Amino acid sequence: MPTGPSVAIVADSAAALPPELTGDSRIDIVPMQYTFGDETYLDGRDLDPTSFYRMLKEAPVLPTTSAPSPASYLEAFQRAASRGRSVVCLTVASQFSSSHDSAMAAAREAEGLPGATPIVVLDTESAAGGEGLVVVEAWRAANRGLGLDEVVGAARSVIPRVKLFAFLDTLFFLWRGGRVHRLAYAGSSLLKIKPLLEMTRGQVRGVGRPRTASRAEERLLTLMRREVGEARVHATVIHADSAEAAERLRDRVASEFTCDDLFVSEFSPVMGTHTGPGLLGVAFWA
């Protein structure tokens, strides 16, 4: 018989959960994969971030990345069914990955199994710390003993409110991955621009081109302040191989906003493949 909360939580490794939750046995993390040459690694398991970014900087070509397979999700759902009478699965935005499609395929297959456990798959419409904040809210609702509908409702109430602002140290890795034009990379490199991006409801857009990291950070906090005003916030500072800068930004967020939650989390290797080291930002909802 299942033990613990009636609803078990499953998420993919793009969620960049804060360290406080990464080892929690009540959340099953399904790893994405990335491949350097002939070697394939499980995201968040096989390489620590420091080793990954060292390899990334030295690699002649970028690693390839892939979403979890339906079979991986099915295994996770079966494990989760031993912990709860139902399952809620949160995935990275479907615009960025086929992870959501894999989870949906696994859920359909699980429906045909004897004694099938109810499974709801939700697209968080975010990634990294933004996705993680949705997972945290679902996890908390489950641990309060709420049922499937209530846990799904808690997650859905957060999804449209999550925003993420982050700036890149360089466009080099996006250029290498074919996501920006060579001229855009060359221009930003020449001018030492730190591109500032916003992610909302699965859409990413540029919101600034500051010339230094300090200016990018100021602009980021200004944008956050415009969004939340005096409201209480749930926030996660996110970084890619920039732990010291992340702690400094965390201190600023703590001093300038009223936070119900304030975590620090690191981009998983699959996410860091596309941004490279040096990314710094904050995901939040109010």
Coordinates of N, CA and C in Angstrom, one line a residue, residues 18-166:
P18 N 15.9 23.5 -5.7 CA 16.8 24.0 -4.7 C 17.4 22.8 -3.9
P19 N 18.6 22.9 -3.4 CA 19.2 21.8 -2.7 C 18.4 21.2 -1.6
E20 N 17.5 22.0 -1.0 CA 16.6 21.6 0.1 C 15.7 20.4 -0.3
L21 N 15.5 20.4 -1.6 CA 14.5 19.4 -2.1 C 15.1 18.3 -3.0
T22 N 16.3 18.5 -3.5 CA 16.9 17.6 -4.5 C 17.0 16.2 -3.9
G23 N 17.2 16.0 -2.6 CA 17.3 14.7 -2.0 C 16.1 14.2 -1.4
D24 N 15.0 14.9 -1.6 CA 13.7 14.5 -1.0 C 13.1 13.3 -1.7
S25 N 12.9 12.2 -1.0 CA 12.4 10.9 -1.6 C 11.0 11.0 -2.0
R26 N 10.3 12.1 -1.7 CA 8.9 12.3 -2.1 C 8.8 12.9 -3.4
I27 N 9.9 13.3 -4.0 CA 9.9 13.8 -5.4 C 10.8 12.9 -6.3
D28 N 10.2 12.4 -7.3 CA 11.0 11.5 -8.2 C 11.4 12.4 -9.4
I29 N 12.7 12.6 -9.6 CA 13.3 13.4 -10.6 C 13.7 12.4 -11.8
V30 N 13.1 12.7 -13.0 CA 13.4 11.9 -14.1 C 14.5 12.6 -14.9
P31 N 15.7 12.1 -15.1 CA 16.8 12.8 -15.7 C 16.7 12.9 -17.2
M32 N 17.1 14.1 -17.7 CA 17.3 14.3 -19.1 C 18.7 13.7 -19.4
Q33 N 19.2 13.7 -20.6 CA 20.5 13.2 -21.0 C 21.2 14.2 -21.8
Y34 N 22.6 14.1 -21.7 CA 23.4 14.9 -22.6 C 24.6 14.0 -23.0
T35 N 25.1 14.2 -24.2 CA 26.2 13.3 -24.8 C 27.3 14.2 -25.2
F36 N 28.5 13.9 -24.6 CA 29.8 14.4 -25.1 C 30.4 13.3 -25.9
G37 N 30.6 13.5 -27.2 CA 31.2 12.5 -28.1 C 30.4 11.2 -28.0
D38 N 31.1 10.1 -27.5 CA 30.5 8.8 -27.4 C 29.9 8.5 -26.0
E39 N 30.1 9.5 -25.1 CA 29.7 9.2 -23.7 C 28.3 10.0 -23.4
T40 N 27.4 9.2 -22.9 CA 26.1 9.8 -22.5 C 26.0 9.8 -21.0
Y41 N 25.5 10.9 -20.5 CA 25.4 11.1 -19.1 C 23.9 11.4 -18.7
L42 N 23.6 11.0 -17.5 CA 22.3 11.4 -16.9 C 22.4 12.7 -16.2
D43 N 21.5 13.6 -16.6 CA 21.5 15.0 -16.1 C 21.3 15.1 -14.6
G44 N 22.2 15.7 -14.0 CA 22.1 15.9 -12.5 C 22.6 14.7 -11.7
R45 N 23.1 13.7 -12.4 CA 23.5 12.5 -11.6 C 24.9 12.1 -11.9
D46 N 25.3 12.1 -13.2 CA 26.6 11.5 -13.5 C 27.8 12.4 -13.4
L47 N 27.6 13.7 -13.5 CA 28.7 14.7 -13.4 C 28.3 15.8 -12.5
D48 N 29.2 16.2 -11.6 CA 28.9 17.4 -10.8 C 29.0 18.6 -11.7
P49 N 28.3 19.7 -11.4 CA 28.3 20.9 -12.3 C 29.7 21.4 -12.6
T50 N 30.6 21.4 -11.6 CA 32.0 21.9 -11.9 C 32.7 21.1 -13.0
S51 N 32.6 19.8 -12.9 CA 33.2 19.0 -13.9 C 32.5 19.2 -15.3
F52 N 31.2 19.3 -15.3 CA 30.5 19.5 -16.5 C 30.9 20.8 -17.2
Y53 N 31.0 21.9 -16.5 CA 31.3 23.2 -17.1 C 32.8 23.2 -17.6
R54 N 33.6 22.5 -16.9 CA 35.0 22.4 -17.4 C 35.0 21.6 -18.7
M55 N 34.3 20.5 -18.8 CA 34.2 19.8 -20.0 C 33.6 20.6 -21.1
L56 N 32.6 21.4 -20.8 CA 31.9 22.2 -21.8 C 32.8 23.2 -22.4
K57 N 33.6 23.9 -21.5 CA 34.5 24.9 -22.0 C 35.6 24.3 -23.0
E58 N 36.0 23.0 -22.7 CA 37.0 22.4 -23.5 C 36.5 21.6 -24.7
A59 N 35.2 21.3 -24.8 CA 34.7 20.5 -25.8 C 34.8 21.2 -27.2
P60 N 35.3 20.4 -28.2 CA 35.4 21.0 -29.6 C 34.0 21.3 -30.2
V61 N 33.0 20.5 -29.8 CA 31.6 20.7 -30.2 C 30.7 20.6 -28.9
L62 N 29.6 21.3 -29.0 CA 28.7 21.2 -27.8 C 28.1 19.8 -27.7
P63 N 27.8 19.4 -26.5 CA 27.1 18.1 -26.3 C 25.7 18.2 -26.8
T64 N 25.2 17.1 -27.2 CA 23.8 17.0 -27.6 C 23.0 16.7 -26.4
T65 N 21.7 17.1 -26.4 CA 20.8 16.8 -25.2 C 19.6 16.1 -25.7
S66 N 18.9 15.4 -24.8 CA 17.7 14.7 -25.1 C 16.8 14.6 -23.9
A67 N 15.5 14.6 -24.2 CA 14.5 14.5 -23.1 C 14.4 13.1 -22.6
P68 N 13.9 12.9 -21.4 CA 13.6 11.5 -20.9 C 12.7 10.8 -21.8
S69 N 12.9 9.5 -21.9 CA 12.1 8.7 -22.8 C 10.8 8.4 -22.1
P70 N 9.7 8.0 -22.9 CA 8.5 7.5 -22.2 C 8.8 6.4 -21.2
A71 N 9.7 5.5 -21.6 CA 10.0 4.4 -20.7 C 10.6 4.9 -19.3
S72 N 11.4 5.9 -19.4 CA 11.9 6.5 -18.1 C 10.8 7.0 -17.3
Y73 N 9.9 7.7 -17.9 CA 8.8 8.3 -17.2 C 7.9 7.2 -16.6
L74 N 7.7 6.1 -17.4 CA 6.8 5.0 -16.9 C 7.4 4.4 -15.7
E75 N 8.7 4.2 -15.7 CA 9.4 3.7 -14.5 C 9.2 4.6 -13.3
A76 N 9.3 5.9 -13.5 CA 9.1 6.9 -12.4 C 7.7 6.9 -11.9
F77 N 6.7 6.7 -12.8 CA 5.3 6.7 -12.4 C 5.0 5.4 -11.6
Q78 N 5.7 4.3 -11.9 CA 5.5 3.1 -11.2 C 6.1 3.2 -9.8
R79 N 7.3 3.9 -9.7 CA 7.8 4.1 -8.4 C 6.9 5.1 -7.5
A80 N 6.4 6.1 -8.2 CA 5.6 7.1 -7.5 C 4.3 6.4 -7.0
A81 N 3.8 5.5 -7.8 CA 2.5 4.8 -7.4 C 2.7 4.0 -6.1
S82 N 3.9 3.7 -5.8 CA 4.2 3.0 -4.5 C 4.1 3.9 -3.3
R83 N 4.2 5.2 -3.6 CA 4.2 6.2 -2.5 C 2.9 7.0 -2.4
G84 N 2.1 7.0 -3.5 CA 0.9 7.8 -3.4 C -0.2 7.1 -4.2
R85 N -1.5 7.5 -3.9 CA -2.6 6.9 -4.6 C -2.9 7.6 -5.9
S86 N -2.1 8.7 -6.2 CA -2.2 9.4 -7.5 C -0.9 10.1 -7.7
V87 N -0.6 10.5 -8.9 CA 0.6 11.1 -9.3 C 0.4 12.4 -10.1
V88 N 1.2 13.5 -9.7 CA 1.2 14.7 -10.5 C 2.6 14.8 -11.1
C89 N 2.7 15.0 -12.4 CA 4.0 15.1 -13.0 C 4.2 16.5 -13.6
L90 N 5.2 17.2 -13.3 CA 5.5 18.5 -13.8 C 6.7 18.5 -14.7
T91 N 6.5 19.1 -15.9 CA 7.6 19.1 -16.9 C 8.0 20.5 -17.3
V92 N 9.2 20.5 -17.9 CA 9.7 21.8 -18.5 C 8.8 22.2 -19.6
A93 N 8.8 23.5 -19.9 CA 7.9 24.0 -21.0 C 8.0 23.2 -22.2
S94 N 6.9 22.9 -22.8 CA 6.8 22.0 -24.0 C 7.5 22.7 -25.2
Q95 N 7.6 24.1 -25.1 CA 8.3 24.8 -26.2 C 9.7 24.5 -26.3
F96 N 10.3 24.0 -25.2 CA 11.8 23.9 -25.1 C 12.2 22.4 -25.2
S97 N 11.3 21.5 -25.0 CA 11.7 20.1 -24.9 C 10.5 19.2 -25.2
S98 N 10.9 17.9 -25.6 CA 9.8 16.9 -25.8 C 9.5 16.2 -24.5
S99 N 10.1 16.6 -23.4 CA 9.9 16.0 -22.1 C 8.4 15.8 -21.8
H100 N 7.6 16.9 -22.1 CA 6.1 16.8 -21.8 C 5.5 15.7 -22.7
D101 N 5.9 15.6 -23.9 CA 5.3 14.6 -24.8 C 5.6 13.2 -24.3
S102 N 6.9 13.0 -23.8 CA 7.3 11.7 -23.3 C 6.4 11.4 -22.0
A103 N 6.3 12.3 -21.2 CA 5.5 12.1 -20.0 C 4.0 11.8 -20.3
M104 N 3.5 12.5 -21.3 CA 2.1 12.2 -21.7 C 2.0 10.8 -22.3
A105 N 2.9 10.4 -23.1 CA 2.9 9.0 -23.7 C 3.0 8.0 -22.6
A106 N 3.9 8.2 -21.6 CA 4.0 7.3 -20.5 C 2.7 7.2 -19.6
A107 N 2.1 8.3 -19.4 CA 0.8 8.4 -18.7 C -0.3 7.6 -19.4
R108 N -0.3 7.7 -20.7 CA -1.3 7.0 -21.5 C -1.1 5.5 -21.4
E109 N 0.2 5.1 -21.4 CA 0.5 3.7 -21.3 C 0.2 3.1 -19.9
A110 N 0.5 4.0 -18.9 CA 0.2 3.5 -17.5 C -1.3 3.3 -17.3
E111 N -2.1 4.1 -18.0 CA -3.6 3.9 -17.8 C -4.1 2.5 -18.2
G112 N -3.3 1.8 -19.0 CA -3.7 0.5 -19.4 C -3.2 -0.6 -18.5
L113 N -2.5 -0.3 -17.5 CA -1.9 -1.3 -16.6 C -3.0 -1.7 -15.6
P114 N -2.9 -2.9 -15.1 CA -3.8 -3.3 -14.0 C -3.7 -2.5 -12.8
G115 N -4.8 -2.1 -12.2 CA -4.8 -1.3 -11.0 C -4.2 0.1 -11.2
A116 N -4.4 0.7 -12.4 CA -3.7 1.9 -12.8 C -3.9 3.0 -11.7
T117 N -2.8 3.7 -11.5 CA -2.9 4.9 -10.6 C -3.2 6.2 -11.4
P118 N -4.1 7.0 -11.0 CA -4.4 8.2 -11.7 C -3.1 9.1 -11.8
I119 N -2.9 9.6 -13.1 CA -1.7 10.4 -13.3 C -2.1 11.7 -14.1
V120 N -1.7 12.8 -13.6 CA -1.9 14.1 -14.3 C -0.6 14.7 -14.6
V121 N -0.4 15.0 -15.9 CA 0.9 15.6 -16.4 C 0.6 17.1 -16.7
L122 N 1.4 18.0 -16.1 CA 1.2 19.4 -16.3 C 2.5 20.0 -17.0
D123 N 2.3 20.9 -17.9 CA 3.3 21.7 -18.5 C 3.5 22.9 -17.7
T124 N 4.7 23.1 -17.1 CA 4.9 24.2 -16.2 C 5.0 25.5 -16.9
E125 N 5.3 25.4 -18.3 CA 5.5 26.6 -19.1 C 6.7 27.4 -18.6
S126 N 7.6 26.7 -18.0 CA 8.8 27.4 -17.5 C 10.0 26.4 -17.5
A127 N 11.1 26.8 -16.9 CA 12.3 25.9 -16.9 C 13.1 26.4 -15.7
A128 N 14.1 25.5 -15.3 CA 15.0 25.8 -14.3 C 14.3 26.3 -13.0
G129 N 14.7 27.4 -12.4 CA 14.1 27.8 -11.2 C 12.6 28.1 -11.3
G130 N 12.1 28.5 -12.4 CA 10.7 28.8 -12.6 C 9.9 27.5 -12.5
E131 N 10.4 26.5 -13.2 CA 9.8 25.1 -13.2 C 9.8 24.6 -11.7
G132 N 11.0 24.8 -11.1 CA 11.2 24.4 -9.7 C 10.2 25.0 -8.8
L133 N 9.8 26.3 -8.9 CA 8.9 26.9 -8.0 C 7.5 26.2 -8.2
V134 N 7.1 25.8 -9.4 CA 5.8 25.1 -9.5 C 5.9 23.8 -8.9
V135 N 7.0 23.1 -9.0 CA 7.2 21.8 -8.3 C 7.1 21.9 -6.8
V136 N 7.7 23.0 -6.3 CA 7.7 23.2 -4.9 C 6.3 23.4 -4.4
E137 N 5.5 24.1 -5.1 CA 4.1 24.4 -4.7 C 3.3 23.1 -4.7
A138 N 3.4 22.3 -5.8 CA 2.7 21.0 -5.8 C 3.2 20.1 -4.7
W139 N 4.5 20.1 -4.4 CA 5.0 19.2 -3.3 C 4.4 19.6 -2.0
R140 N 4.3 20.9 -1.8 CA 3.8 21.4 -0.5 C 2.3 21.0 -0.3
A141 N 1.6 21.2 -1.4 CA 0.1 20.8 -1.4 C 0.0 19.4 -1.1
A142 N 0.8 18.5 -1.7 CA 0.7 17.1 -1.5 C 1.1 16.8 0.0
N143 N 2.1 17.4 0.5 CA 2.5 17.2 1.9 C 1.5 17.7 2.9
R144 N 0.6 18.6 2.5 CA -0.5 19.0 3.4 C -1.6 18.0 3.4
G145 N -1.5 16.9 2.7 CA -2.5 15.9 2.6 C -3.6 16.1 1.7
L146 N -3.4 17.1 0.8 CA -4.5 17.5 -0.2 C -4.6 16.4 -1.3
G147 N -5.8 16.3 -1.9 CA -6.0 15.3 -2.9 C -5.5 15.7 -4.3
L148 N -5.7 14.8 -5.2 CA -5.2 15.1 -6.6 C -5.7 16.4 -7.2
D149 N -7.0 16.6 -7.1 CA -7.5 17.9 -7.7 C -6.9 19.1 -7.1
E150 N -6.8 19.1 -5.7 CA -6.2 20.2 -5.0 C -4.7 20.5 -5.4
V151 N -4.0 19.4 -5.5 CA -2.6 19.5 -5.8 C -2.4 20.1 -7.2
V152 N -3.2 19.5 -8.1 CA -3.2 20.0 -9.5 C -3.6 21.5 -9.5
G153 N -4.6 21.9 -8.8 CA -5.0 23.3 -8.7 C -4.0 24.2 -8.1
A154 N -3.2 23.7 -7.1 CA -2.2 24.5 -6.5 C -1.1 24.8 -7.6
A155 N -0.7 23.8 -8.3 CA 0.3 24.0 -9.4 C -0.2 24.9 -10.5
R156 N -1.4 24.7 -10.9 CA -2.0 25.5 -12.0 C -2.1 26.9 -11.6
S157 N -2.4 27.2 -10.3 CA -2.5 28.6 -9.9 C -1.2 29.3 -9.9
V158 N -0.1 28.6 -9.8 CA 1.2 29.3 -9.9 C 1.7 29.5 -11.3
I159 N 1.5 28.5 -12.2 CA 2.1 28.5 -13.5 C 2.0 29.8 -14.2
P160 N 0.8 30.5 -14.3 CA 0.7 31.7 -15.1 C 1.4 32.9 -14.4
R161 N 1.7 32.7 -13.1 CA 2.3 33.9 -12.4 C 3.9 33.8 -12.3
V162 N 4.5 32.7 -12.7 CA 5.9 32.6 -12.7 C 6.6 33.4 -13.8
K163 N 7.6 34.2 -13.4 CA 8.4 34.9 -14.3 C 9.9 34.5 -14.0
L164 N 10.7 34.6 -15.0 CA 12.1 34.4 -14.8 C 12.9 35.5 -15.6
F165 N 13.8 36.2 -14.9 CA 14.7 37.1 -15.6 C 16.1 36.6 -15.4
A166 N 16.9 36.6 -16.4 CA 18.3 36.2 -16.3 C 19.2 36.8 -17.3

